[in-house]
Tab-separated table of C-alpha atoms and ligand atoms in Angstrom:
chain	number	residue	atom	x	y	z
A	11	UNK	CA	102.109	64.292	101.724
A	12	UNK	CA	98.372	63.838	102.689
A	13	UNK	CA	97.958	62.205	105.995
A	14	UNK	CA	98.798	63.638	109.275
A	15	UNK	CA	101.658	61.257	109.825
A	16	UNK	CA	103.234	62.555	107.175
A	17	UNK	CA	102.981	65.982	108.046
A	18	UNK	CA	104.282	65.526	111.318
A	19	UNK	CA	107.212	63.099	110.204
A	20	UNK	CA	108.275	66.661	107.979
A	21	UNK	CA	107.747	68.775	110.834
A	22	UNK	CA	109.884	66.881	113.199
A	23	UNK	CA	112.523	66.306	111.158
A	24	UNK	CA	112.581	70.157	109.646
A	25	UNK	CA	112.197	72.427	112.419
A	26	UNK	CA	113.439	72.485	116.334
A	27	UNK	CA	111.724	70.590	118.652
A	28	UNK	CA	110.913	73.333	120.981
A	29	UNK	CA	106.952	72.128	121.144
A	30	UNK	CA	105.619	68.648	122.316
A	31	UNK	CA	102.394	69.355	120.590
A	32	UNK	CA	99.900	66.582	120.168
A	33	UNK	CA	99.584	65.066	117.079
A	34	UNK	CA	96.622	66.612	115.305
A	35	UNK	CA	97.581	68.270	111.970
A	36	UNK	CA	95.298	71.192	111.680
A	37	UNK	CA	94.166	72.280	108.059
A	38	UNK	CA	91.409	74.674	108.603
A	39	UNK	CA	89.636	76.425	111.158
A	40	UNK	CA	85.972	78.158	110.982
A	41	UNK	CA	84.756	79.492	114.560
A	42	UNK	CA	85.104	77.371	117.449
A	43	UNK	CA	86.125	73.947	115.233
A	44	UNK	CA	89.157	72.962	113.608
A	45	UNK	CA	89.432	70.211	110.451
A	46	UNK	CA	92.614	68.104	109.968
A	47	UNK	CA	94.473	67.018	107.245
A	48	UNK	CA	92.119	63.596	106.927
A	49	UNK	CA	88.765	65.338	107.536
A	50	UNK	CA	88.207	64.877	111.327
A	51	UNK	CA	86.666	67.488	112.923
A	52	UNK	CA	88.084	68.976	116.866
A	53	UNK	CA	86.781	71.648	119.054
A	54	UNK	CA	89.282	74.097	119.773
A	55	UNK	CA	89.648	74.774	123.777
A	56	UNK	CA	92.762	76.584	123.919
A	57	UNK	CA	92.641	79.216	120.662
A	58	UNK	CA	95.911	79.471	120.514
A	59	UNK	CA	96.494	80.326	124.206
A	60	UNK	CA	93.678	82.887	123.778
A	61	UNK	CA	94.977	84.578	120.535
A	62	UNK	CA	92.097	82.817	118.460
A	63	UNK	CA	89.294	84.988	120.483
A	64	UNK	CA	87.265	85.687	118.134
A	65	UNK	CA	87.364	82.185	116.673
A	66	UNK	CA	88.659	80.563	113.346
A	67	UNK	CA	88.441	82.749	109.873
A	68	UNK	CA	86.280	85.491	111.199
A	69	UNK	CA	84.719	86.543	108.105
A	70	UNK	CA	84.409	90.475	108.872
A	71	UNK	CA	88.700	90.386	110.398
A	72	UNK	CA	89.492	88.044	107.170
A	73	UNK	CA	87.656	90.586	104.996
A	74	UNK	CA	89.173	93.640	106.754
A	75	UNK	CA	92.318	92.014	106.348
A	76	UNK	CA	92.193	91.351	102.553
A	77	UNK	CA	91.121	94.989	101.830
A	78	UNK	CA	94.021	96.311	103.837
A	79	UNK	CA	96.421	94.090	102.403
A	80	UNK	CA	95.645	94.670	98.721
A	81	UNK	CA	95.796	98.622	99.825
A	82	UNK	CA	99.176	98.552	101.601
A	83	UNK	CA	100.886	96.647	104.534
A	84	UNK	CA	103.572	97.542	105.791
A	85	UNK	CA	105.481	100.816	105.766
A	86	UNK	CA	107.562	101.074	108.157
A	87	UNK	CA	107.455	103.697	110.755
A	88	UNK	CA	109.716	105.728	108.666
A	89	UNK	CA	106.673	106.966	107.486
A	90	UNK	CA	103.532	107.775	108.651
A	91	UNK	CA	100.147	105.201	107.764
A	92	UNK	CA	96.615	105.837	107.498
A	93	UNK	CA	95.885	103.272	110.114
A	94	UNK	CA	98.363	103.676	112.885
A	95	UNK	CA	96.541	106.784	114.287
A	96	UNK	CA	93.142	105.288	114.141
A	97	UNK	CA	93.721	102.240	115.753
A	98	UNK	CA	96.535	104.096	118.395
A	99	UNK	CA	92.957	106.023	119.265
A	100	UNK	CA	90.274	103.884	119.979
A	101	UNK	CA	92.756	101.246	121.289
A	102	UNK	CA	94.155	103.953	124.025
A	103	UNK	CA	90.126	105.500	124.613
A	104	UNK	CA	89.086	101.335	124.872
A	105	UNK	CA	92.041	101.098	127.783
A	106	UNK	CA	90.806	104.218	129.191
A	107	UNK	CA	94.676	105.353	129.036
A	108	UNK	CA	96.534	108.270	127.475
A	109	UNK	CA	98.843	106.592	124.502
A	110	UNK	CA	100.091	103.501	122.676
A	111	UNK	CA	103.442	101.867	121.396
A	112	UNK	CA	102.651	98.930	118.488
A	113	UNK	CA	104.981	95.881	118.629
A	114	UNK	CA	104.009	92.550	117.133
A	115	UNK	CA	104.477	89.893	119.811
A	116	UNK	CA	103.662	89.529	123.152
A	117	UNK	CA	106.998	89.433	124.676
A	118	UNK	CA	108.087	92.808	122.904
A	119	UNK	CA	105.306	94.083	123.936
A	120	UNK	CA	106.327	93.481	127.927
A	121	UNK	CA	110.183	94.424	126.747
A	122	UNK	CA	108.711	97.271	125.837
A	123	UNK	CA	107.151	97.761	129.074
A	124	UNK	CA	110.329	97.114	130.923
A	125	UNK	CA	112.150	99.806	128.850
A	126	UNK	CA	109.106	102.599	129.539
A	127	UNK	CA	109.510	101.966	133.351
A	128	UNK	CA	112.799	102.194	133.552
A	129	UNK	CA	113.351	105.391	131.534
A	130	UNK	CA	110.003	106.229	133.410
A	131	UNK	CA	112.694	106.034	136.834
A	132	UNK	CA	115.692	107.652	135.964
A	133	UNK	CA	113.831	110.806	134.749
A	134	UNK	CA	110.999	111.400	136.423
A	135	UNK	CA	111.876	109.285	139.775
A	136	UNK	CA	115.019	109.994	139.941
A	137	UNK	CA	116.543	106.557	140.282
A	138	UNK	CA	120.549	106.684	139.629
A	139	UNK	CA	121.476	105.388	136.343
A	140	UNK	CA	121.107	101.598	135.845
A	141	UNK	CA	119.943	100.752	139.444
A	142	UNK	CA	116.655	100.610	138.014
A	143	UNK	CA	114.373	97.104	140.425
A	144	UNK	CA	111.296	96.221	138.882
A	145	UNK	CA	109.504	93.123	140.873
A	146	UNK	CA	108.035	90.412	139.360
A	147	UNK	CA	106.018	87.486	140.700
A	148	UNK	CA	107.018	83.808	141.433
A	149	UNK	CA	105.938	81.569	138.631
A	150	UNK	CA	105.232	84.591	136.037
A	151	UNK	CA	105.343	84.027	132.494
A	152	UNK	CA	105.777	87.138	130.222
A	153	UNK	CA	107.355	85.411	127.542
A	154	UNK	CA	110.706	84.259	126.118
A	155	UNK	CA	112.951	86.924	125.223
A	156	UNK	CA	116.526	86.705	127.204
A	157	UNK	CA	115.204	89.499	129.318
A	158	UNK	CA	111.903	88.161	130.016
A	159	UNK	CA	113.175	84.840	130.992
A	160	UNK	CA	115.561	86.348	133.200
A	161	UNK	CA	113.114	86.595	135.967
A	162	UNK	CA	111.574	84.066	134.995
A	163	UNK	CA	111.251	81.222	138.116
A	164	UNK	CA	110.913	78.123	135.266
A	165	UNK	CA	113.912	76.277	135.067
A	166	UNK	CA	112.658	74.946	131.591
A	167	UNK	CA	112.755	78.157	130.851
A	168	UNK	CA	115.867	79.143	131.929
A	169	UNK	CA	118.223	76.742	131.833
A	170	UNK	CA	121.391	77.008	129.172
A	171	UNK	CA	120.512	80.395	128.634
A	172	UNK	CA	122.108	82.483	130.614
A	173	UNK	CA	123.441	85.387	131.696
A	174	UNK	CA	120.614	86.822	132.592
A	175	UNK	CA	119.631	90.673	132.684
A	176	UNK	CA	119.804	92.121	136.022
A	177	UNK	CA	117.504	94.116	138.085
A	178	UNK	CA	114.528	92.114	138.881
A	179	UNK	CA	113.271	90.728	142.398
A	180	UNK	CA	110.675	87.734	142.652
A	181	UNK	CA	108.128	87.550	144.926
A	182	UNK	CA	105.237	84.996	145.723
A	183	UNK	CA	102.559	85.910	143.524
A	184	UNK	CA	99.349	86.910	145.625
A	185	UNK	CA	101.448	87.545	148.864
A	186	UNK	CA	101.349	91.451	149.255
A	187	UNK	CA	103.283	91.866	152.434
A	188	UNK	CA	106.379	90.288	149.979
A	189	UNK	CA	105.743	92.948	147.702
A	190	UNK	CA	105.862	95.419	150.410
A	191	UNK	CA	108.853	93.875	151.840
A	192	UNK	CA	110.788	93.905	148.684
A	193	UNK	CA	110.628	97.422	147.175
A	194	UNK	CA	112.946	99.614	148.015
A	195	UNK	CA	113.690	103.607	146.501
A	196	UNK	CA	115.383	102.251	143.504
A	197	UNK	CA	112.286	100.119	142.448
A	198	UNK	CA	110.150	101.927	139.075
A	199	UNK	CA	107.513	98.824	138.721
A	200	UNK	CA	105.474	96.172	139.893
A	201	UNK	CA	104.847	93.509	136.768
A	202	UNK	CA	102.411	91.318	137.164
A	203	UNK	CA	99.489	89.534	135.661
A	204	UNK	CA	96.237	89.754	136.633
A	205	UNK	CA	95.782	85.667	136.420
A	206	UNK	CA	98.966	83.860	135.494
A	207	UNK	CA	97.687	81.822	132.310
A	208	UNK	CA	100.714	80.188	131.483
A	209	UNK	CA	101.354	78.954	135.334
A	210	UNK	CA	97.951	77.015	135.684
A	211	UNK	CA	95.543	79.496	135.198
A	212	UNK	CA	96.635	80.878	139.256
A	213	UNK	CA	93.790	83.281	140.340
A	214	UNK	CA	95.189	85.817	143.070
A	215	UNK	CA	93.266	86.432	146.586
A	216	UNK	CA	90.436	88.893	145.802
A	217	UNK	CA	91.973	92.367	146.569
A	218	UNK	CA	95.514	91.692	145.448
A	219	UNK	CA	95.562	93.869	142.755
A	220	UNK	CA	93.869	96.911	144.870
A	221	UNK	CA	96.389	96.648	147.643
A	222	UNK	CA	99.332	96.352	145.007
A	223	UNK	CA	97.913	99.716	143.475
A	224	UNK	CA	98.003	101.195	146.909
A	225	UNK	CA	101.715	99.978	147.671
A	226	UNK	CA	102.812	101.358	144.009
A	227	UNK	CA	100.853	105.013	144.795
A	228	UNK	CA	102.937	104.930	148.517
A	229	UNK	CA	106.267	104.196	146.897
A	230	UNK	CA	105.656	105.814	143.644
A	231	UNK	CA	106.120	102.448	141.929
A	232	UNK	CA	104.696	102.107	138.358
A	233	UNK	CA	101.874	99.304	138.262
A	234	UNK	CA	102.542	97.069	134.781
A	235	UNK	CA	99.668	94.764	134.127
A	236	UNK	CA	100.212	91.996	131.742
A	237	UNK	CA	96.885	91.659	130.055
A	238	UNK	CA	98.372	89.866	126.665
A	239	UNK	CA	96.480	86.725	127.644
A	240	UNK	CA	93.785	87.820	130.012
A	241	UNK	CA	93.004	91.261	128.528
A	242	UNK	CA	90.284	91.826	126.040
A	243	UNK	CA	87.343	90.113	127.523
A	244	UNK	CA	88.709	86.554	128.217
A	245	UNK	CA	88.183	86.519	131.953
A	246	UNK	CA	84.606	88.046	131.694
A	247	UNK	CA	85.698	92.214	131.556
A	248	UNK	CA	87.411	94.148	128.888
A	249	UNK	CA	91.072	93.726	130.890
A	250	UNK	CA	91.190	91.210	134.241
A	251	UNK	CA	92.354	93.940	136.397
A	252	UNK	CA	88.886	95.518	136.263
A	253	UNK	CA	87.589	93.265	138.385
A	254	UNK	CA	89.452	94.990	140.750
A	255	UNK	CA	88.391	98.333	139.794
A	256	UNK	CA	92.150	99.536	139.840
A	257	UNK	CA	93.787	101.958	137.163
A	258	UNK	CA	97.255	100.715	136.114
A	259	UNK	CA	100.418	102.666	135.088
A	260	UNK	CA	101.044	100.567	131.825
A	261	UNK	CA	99.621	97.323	130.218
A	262	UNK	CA	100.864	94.718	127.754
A	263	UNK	CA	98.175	93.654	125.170
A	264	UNK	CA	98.965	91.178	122.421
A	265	UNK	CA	97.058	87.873	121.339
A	266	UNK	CA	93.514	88.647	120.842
A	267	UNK	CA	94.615	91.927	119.700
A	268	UNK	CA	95.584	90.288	116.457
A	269	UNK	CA	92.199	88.636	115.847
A	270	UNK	CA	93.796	85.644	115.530
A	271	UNK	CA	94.779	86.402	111.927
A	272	UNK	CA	98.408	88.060	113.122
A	273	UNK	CA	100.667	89.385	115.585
A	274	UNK	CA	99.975	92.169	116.802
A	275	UNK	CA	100.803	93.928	120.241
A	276	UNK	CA	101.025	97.194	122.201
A	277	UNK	CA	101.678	98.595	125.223
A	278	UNK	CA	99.134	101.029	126.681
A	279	UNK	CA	99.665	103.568	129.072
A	280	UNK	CA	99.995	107.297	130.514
A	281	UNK	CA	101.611	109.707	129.128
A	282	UNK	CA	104.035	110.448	131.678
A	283	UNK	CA	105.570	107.293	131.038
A	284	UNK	CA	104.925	106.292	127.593
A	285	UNK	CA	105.605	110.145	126.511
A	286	UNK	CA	109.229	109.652	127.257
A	287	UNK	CA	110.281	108.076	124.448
A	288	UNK	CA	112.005	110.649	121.698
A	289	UNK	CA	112.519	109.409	118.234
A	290	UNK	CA	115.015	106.697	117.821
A	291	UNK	CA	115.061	105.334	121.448
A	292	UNK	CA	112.912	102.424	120.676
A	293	UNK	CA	111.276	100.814	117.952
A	294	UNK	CA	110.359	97.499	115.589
A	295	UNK	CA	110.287	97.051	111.630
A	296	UNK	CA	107.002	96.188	111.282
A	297	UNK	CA	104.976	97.515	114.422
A	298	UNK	CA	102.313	99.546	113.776
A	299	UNK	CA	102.546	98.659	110.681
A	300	UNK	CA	99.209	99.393	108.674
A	301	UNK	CA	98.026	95.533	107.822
A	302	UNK	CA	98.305	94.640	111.560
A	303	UNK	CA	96.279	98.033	112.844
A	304	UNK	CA	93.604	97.311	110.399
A	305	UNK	CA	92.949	93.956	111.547
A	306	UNK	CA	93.496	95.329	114.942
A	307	UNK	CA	90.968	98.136	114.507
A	308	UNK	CA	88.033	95.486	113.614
A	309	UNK	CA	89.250	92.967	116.430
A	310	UNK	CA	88.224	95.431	118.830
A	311	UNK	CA	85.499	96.747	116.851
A	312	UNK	CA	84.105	92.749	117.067
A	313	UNK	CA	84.792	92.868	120.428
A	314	UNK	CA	82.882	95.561	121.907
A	315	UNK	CA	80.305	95.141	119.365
A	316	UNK	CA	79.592	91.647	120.080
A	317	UNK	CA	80.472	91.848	123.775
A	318	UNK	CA	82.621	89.475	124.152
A	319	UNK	CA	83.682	90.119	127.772
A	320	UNK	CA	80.136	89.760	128.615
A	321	UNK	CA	79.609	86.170	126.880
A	322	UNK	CA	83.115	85.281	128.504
A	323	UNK	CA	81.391	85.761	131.934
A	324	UNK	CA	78.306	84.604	131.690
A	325	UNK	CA	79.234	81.346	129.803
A	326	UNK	CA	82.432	81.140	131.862
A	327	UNK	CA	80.392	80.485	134.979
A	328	UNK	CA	78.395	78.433	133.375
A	329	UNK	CA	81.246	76.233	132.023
A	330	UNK	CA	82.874	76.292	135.173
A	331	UNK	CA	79.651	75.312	137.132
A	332	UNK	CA	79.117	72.441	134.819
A	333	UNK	CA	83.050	71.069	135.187
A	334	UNK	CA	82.627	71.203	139.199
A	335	UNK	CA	79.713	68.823	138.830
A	336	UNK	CA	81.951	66.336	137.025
A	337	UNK	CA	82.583	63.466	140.051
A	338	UNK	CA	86.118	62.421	139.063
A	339	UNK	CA	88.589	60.579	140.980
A	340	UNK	CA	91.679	62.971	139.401
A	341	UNK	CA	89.964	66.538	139.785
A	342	UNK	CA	91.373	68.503	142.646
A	343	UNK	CA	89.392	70.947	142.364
A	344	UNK	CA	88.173	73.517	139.007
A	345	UNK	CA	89.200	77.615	138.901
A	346	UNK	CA	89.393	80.631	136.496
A	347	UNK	CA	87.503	83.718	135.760
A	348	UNK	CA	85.297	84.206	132.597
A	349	UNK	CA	86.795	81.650	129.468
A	350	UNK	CA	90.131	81.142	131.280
A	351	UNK	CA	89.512	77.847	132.953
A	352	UNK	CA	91.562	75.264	134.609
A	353	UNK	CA	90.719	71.848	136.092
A	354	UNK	CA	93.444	71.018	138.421
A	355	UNK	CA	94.505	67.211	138.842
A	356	UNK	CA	95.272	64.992	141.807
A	357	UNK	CA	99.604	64.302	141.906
A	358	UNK	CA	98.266	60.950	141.982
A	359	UNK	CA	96.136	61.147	138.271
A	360	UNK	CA	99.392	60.825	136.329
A	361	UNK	CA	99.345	64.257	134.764
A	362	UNK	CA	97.236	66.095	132.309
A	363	UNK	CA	99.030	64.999	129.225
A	364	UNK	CA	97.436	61.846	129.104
A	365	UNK	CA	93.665	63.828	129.265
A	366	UNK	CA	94.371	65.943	126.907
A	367	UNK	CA	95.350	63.139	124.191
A	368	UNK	CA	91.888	61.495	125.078
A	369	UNK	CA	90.315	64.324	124.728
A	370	UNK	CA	92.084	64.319	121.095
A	371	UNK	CA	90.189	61.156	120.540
A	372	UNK	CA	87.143	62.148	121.585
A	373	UNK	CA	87.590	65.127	119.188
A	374	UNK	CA	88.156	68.139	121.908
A	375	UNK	CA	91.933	70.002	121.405
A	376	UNK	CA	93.050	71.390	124.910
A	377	UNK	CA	96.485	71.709	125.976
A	378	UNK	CA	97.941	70.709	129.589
A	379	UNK	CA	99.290	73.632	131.488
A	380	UNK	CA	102.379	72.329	133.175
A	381	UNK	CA	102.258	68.833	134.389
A	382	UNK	CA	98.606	68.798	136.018
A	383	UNK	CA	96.360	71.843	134.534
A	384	UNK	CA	93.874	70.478	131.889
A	385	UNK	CA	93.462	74.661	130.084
A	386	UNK	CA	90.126	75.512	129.170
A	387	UNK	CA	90.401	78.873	126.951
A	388	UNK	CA	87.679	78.456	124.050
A	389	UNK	CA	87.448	81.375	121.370
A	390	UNK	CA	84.775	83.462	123.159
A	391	UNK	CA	82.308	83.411	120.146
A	392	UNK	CA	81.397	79.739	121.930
A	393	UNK	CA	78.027	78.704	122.348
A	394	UNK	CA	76.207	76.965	125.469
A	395	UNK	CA	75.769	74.146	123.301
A	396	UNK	CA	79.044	73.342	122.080
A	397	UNK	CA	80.031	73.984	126.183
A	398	UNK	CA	77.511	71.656	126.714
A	399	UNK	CA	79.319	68.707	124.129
A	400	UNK	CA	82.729	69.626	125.919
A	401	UNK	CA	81.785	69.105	129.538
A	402	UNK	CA	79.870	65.432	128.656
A	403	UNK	CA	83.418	64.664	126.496
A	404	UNK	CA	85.270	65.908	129.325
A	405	UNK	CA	83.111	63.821	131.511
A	406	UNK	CA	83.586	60.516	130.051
A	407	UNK	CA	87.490	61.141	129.833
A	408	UNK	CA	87.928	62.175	133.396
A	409	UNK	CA	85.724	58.824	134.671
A	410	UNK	CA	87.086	56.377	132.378
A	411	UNK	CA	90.899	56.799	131.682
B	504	PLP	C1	101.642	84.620	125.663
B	504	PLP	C2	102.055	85.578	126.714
B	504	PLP	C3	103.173	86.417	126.536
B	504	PLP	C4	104.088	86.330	125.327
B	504	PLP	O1	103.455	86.569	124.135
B	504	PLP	P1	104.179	86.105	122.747
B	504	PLP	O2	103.312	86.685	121.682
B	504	PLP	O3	104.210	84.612	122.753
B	504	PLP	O4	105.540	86.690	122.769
B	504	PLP	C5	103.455	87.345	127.517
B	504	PLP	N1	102.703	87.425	128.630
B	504	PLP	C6	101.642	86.629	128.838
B	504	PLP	C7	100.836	86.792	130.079
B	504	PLP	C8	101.285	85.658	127.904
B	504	PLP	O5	100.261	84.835	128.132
């Protein structure tokens, strides 16, 4: 069992075939490059759709997790840890928000949000029981619970899974007079994310988010950001939505917030929602569990230390700057904020797919984002130079094939 056909042959006979991914076997990882199984070296653009951040076996988050892990992992919230509080703290002060609630993934992280709002509703809106609307956007992804894909627009996503939970409205994502037009008493939240990753890396019209805080504070409507893939300094600020200066009711944080060495996610937000919750009402096995708040705890330590969001900006523009110049046939046009990049193909260039595999060959991992999206998302530790080797590999691909 050496080679990567091998490996793959196991894999797809073994487990579900719910990935396509492409076939590089990945063995290690140290910063922004990956090894496979037979020694050949990639550049990692997508970090695990932005959960690799702080690149491959960060030696301080791999050290900080080691220590923890020898000392104790998991407990249970049955009891209390020596980490949760710590990391519950500077997590909330980072957000600028009240309180916390630790889940592992992404998606129970936004279940979680859905839950707070609602509860948030019937007692302190006043919305009769179970007539709770929150409104989502058109091509939203918020992950793949049956909840979350109920409102979700992706029939890939949906399909043969149904019935779906009830109580969610979808409206065009950027389009503000639909959100106006489509909340009514009964609705506790607007969901949202600040750039939908997962849809093709979709930047909204400057201003969206500012006039979709004003509509929430006219119709007391809860503001839910999902920040789980553009949060913690990907698009060039701590959390996307400060580009917009707004304050939000609640946010969704996962990915990053692991430092790419587990899951780990939260949901951040005032106290008049999050405060609700009494003992019992909610909960998860191994959320807040110590191991995953002290990796947490250096992640953002790393973070701010290091300023990540900064390097995200500045070397976002740069990237992006340097991908406009490439004179392709295929590129439509290049857009993104900070390290969240997308070059967006011509119908007529046969899809990303086939970019992305020669990319493979040329030794650059990035991962098409539905049929015609070539995603850039590079752990944010990236250097000019290796941005540099990227754009002349993306080059040659985009001219030749
Ligand atoms: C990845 C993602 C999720 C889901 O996170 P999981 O950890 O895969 O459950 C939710 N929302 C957004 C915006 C994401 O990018």
């Amino acid at each position: 069992m050496r080679t990567n056909e091998d490996i793959i042959t196991l894999t797809e006979r073994y487990s579900a075939h719910n990935y396509h991914p492409l076939p590089v076997v990945i063995a290690r990882g140290q910063g922004v490059w990956v090894t496979d199984t037979e020694g050949n070296r990639y550049m990692d653009m997508l970090s695990a759709y932005s959960a690799m951040s702080h690149g491959h076996s960060h030696p301080e988050l791999i050290a900080a997790l080691v220590e923890q892990a020898a000392r104790v992992a998991v407990t249970s919230r049955a009891f209390h840890n020596d980490q949760l509080g710590p990391f519950a703290r500077e997590l909330t002060e980072l957000c600028g928000m009240d309180m916390m609630l630790p889940m592992n993934t992404g998606a129970e992280a936004v279940e979680t949000a859905i839950k707070a709002a609602r509860k948030w509703g019937y007692r302190v809106k006043g919305v009769p029981r179970h007539q709770a609307e929150i409104i989502v956007c058109q091509d939203n992804f918020h992950g793949r619970t049956t909840t979350v894909i109920s409102f979700s627009t992706e029939p890939l996503y949906r399909d043969d899974f149904g019935p779906f939970t009830p109580g969610f409205k979808v409206v065009p994502y950027g389009d503000i007079d639909a959100l106006e037009a489509a909340i009514t008493p009964n609705t506790v939240a607007f969901l949202v994310e600040p750039i939908q990753g997962e849809a093709g890396v979709v930047v909204p019209p400057d201003g969206y988010l500012r006039k979709a805080r004003d509509l929430c504070d006219r119709h007391r409507v809860l503001l839910v950001v999902d920040e789980i893939q553009t949060g913690l300094g990907r698009t060039g600020k701590m959390f996307a939505h400060q580009h917009e200066g707004v304050t939000v009711d609640l946010m969704t944080l996962g990915k990053a917030l692991g430092g790419g060495l587990l899951p780990v996610s939260a949901v951040v937000g005032s106290a008049e929602v999050l405060g609700l919750f009494t003992p019992g009402e909610h909960g998860s096995t191994f959320g807040g569990n110590p191991l995953a708040c002290a990796v947490g705890r250096k992640a953002l330590e790393v973070l701010v230390r290091d300023d990540l969001a900064g390097r995200a900006g500045e070397l976002g523009r740069y990237f992006m700057a340097r991908l406009r110049e490439i004179d392709s046939p295929h590129v439509d046009h290049v857009r993104g904020k900070g390290l969240l990049i997308g070059i967006v193909l011509h119908p007529s260039a046969g899809g990303a797919r086939r970019f992305c595999e020669a990319l493979m060959d040329e030794g650059i991992l990035c991962k098409e984002t539905h049929e015609d999206v070539i995603r850039f998302a590079p752990p944010l530790i990236v250097t000019r130079g290796e941005i540099d080797r990227v754009v002349e590999k993306a080059r040659q691909v985009l001219r030749a094939v």
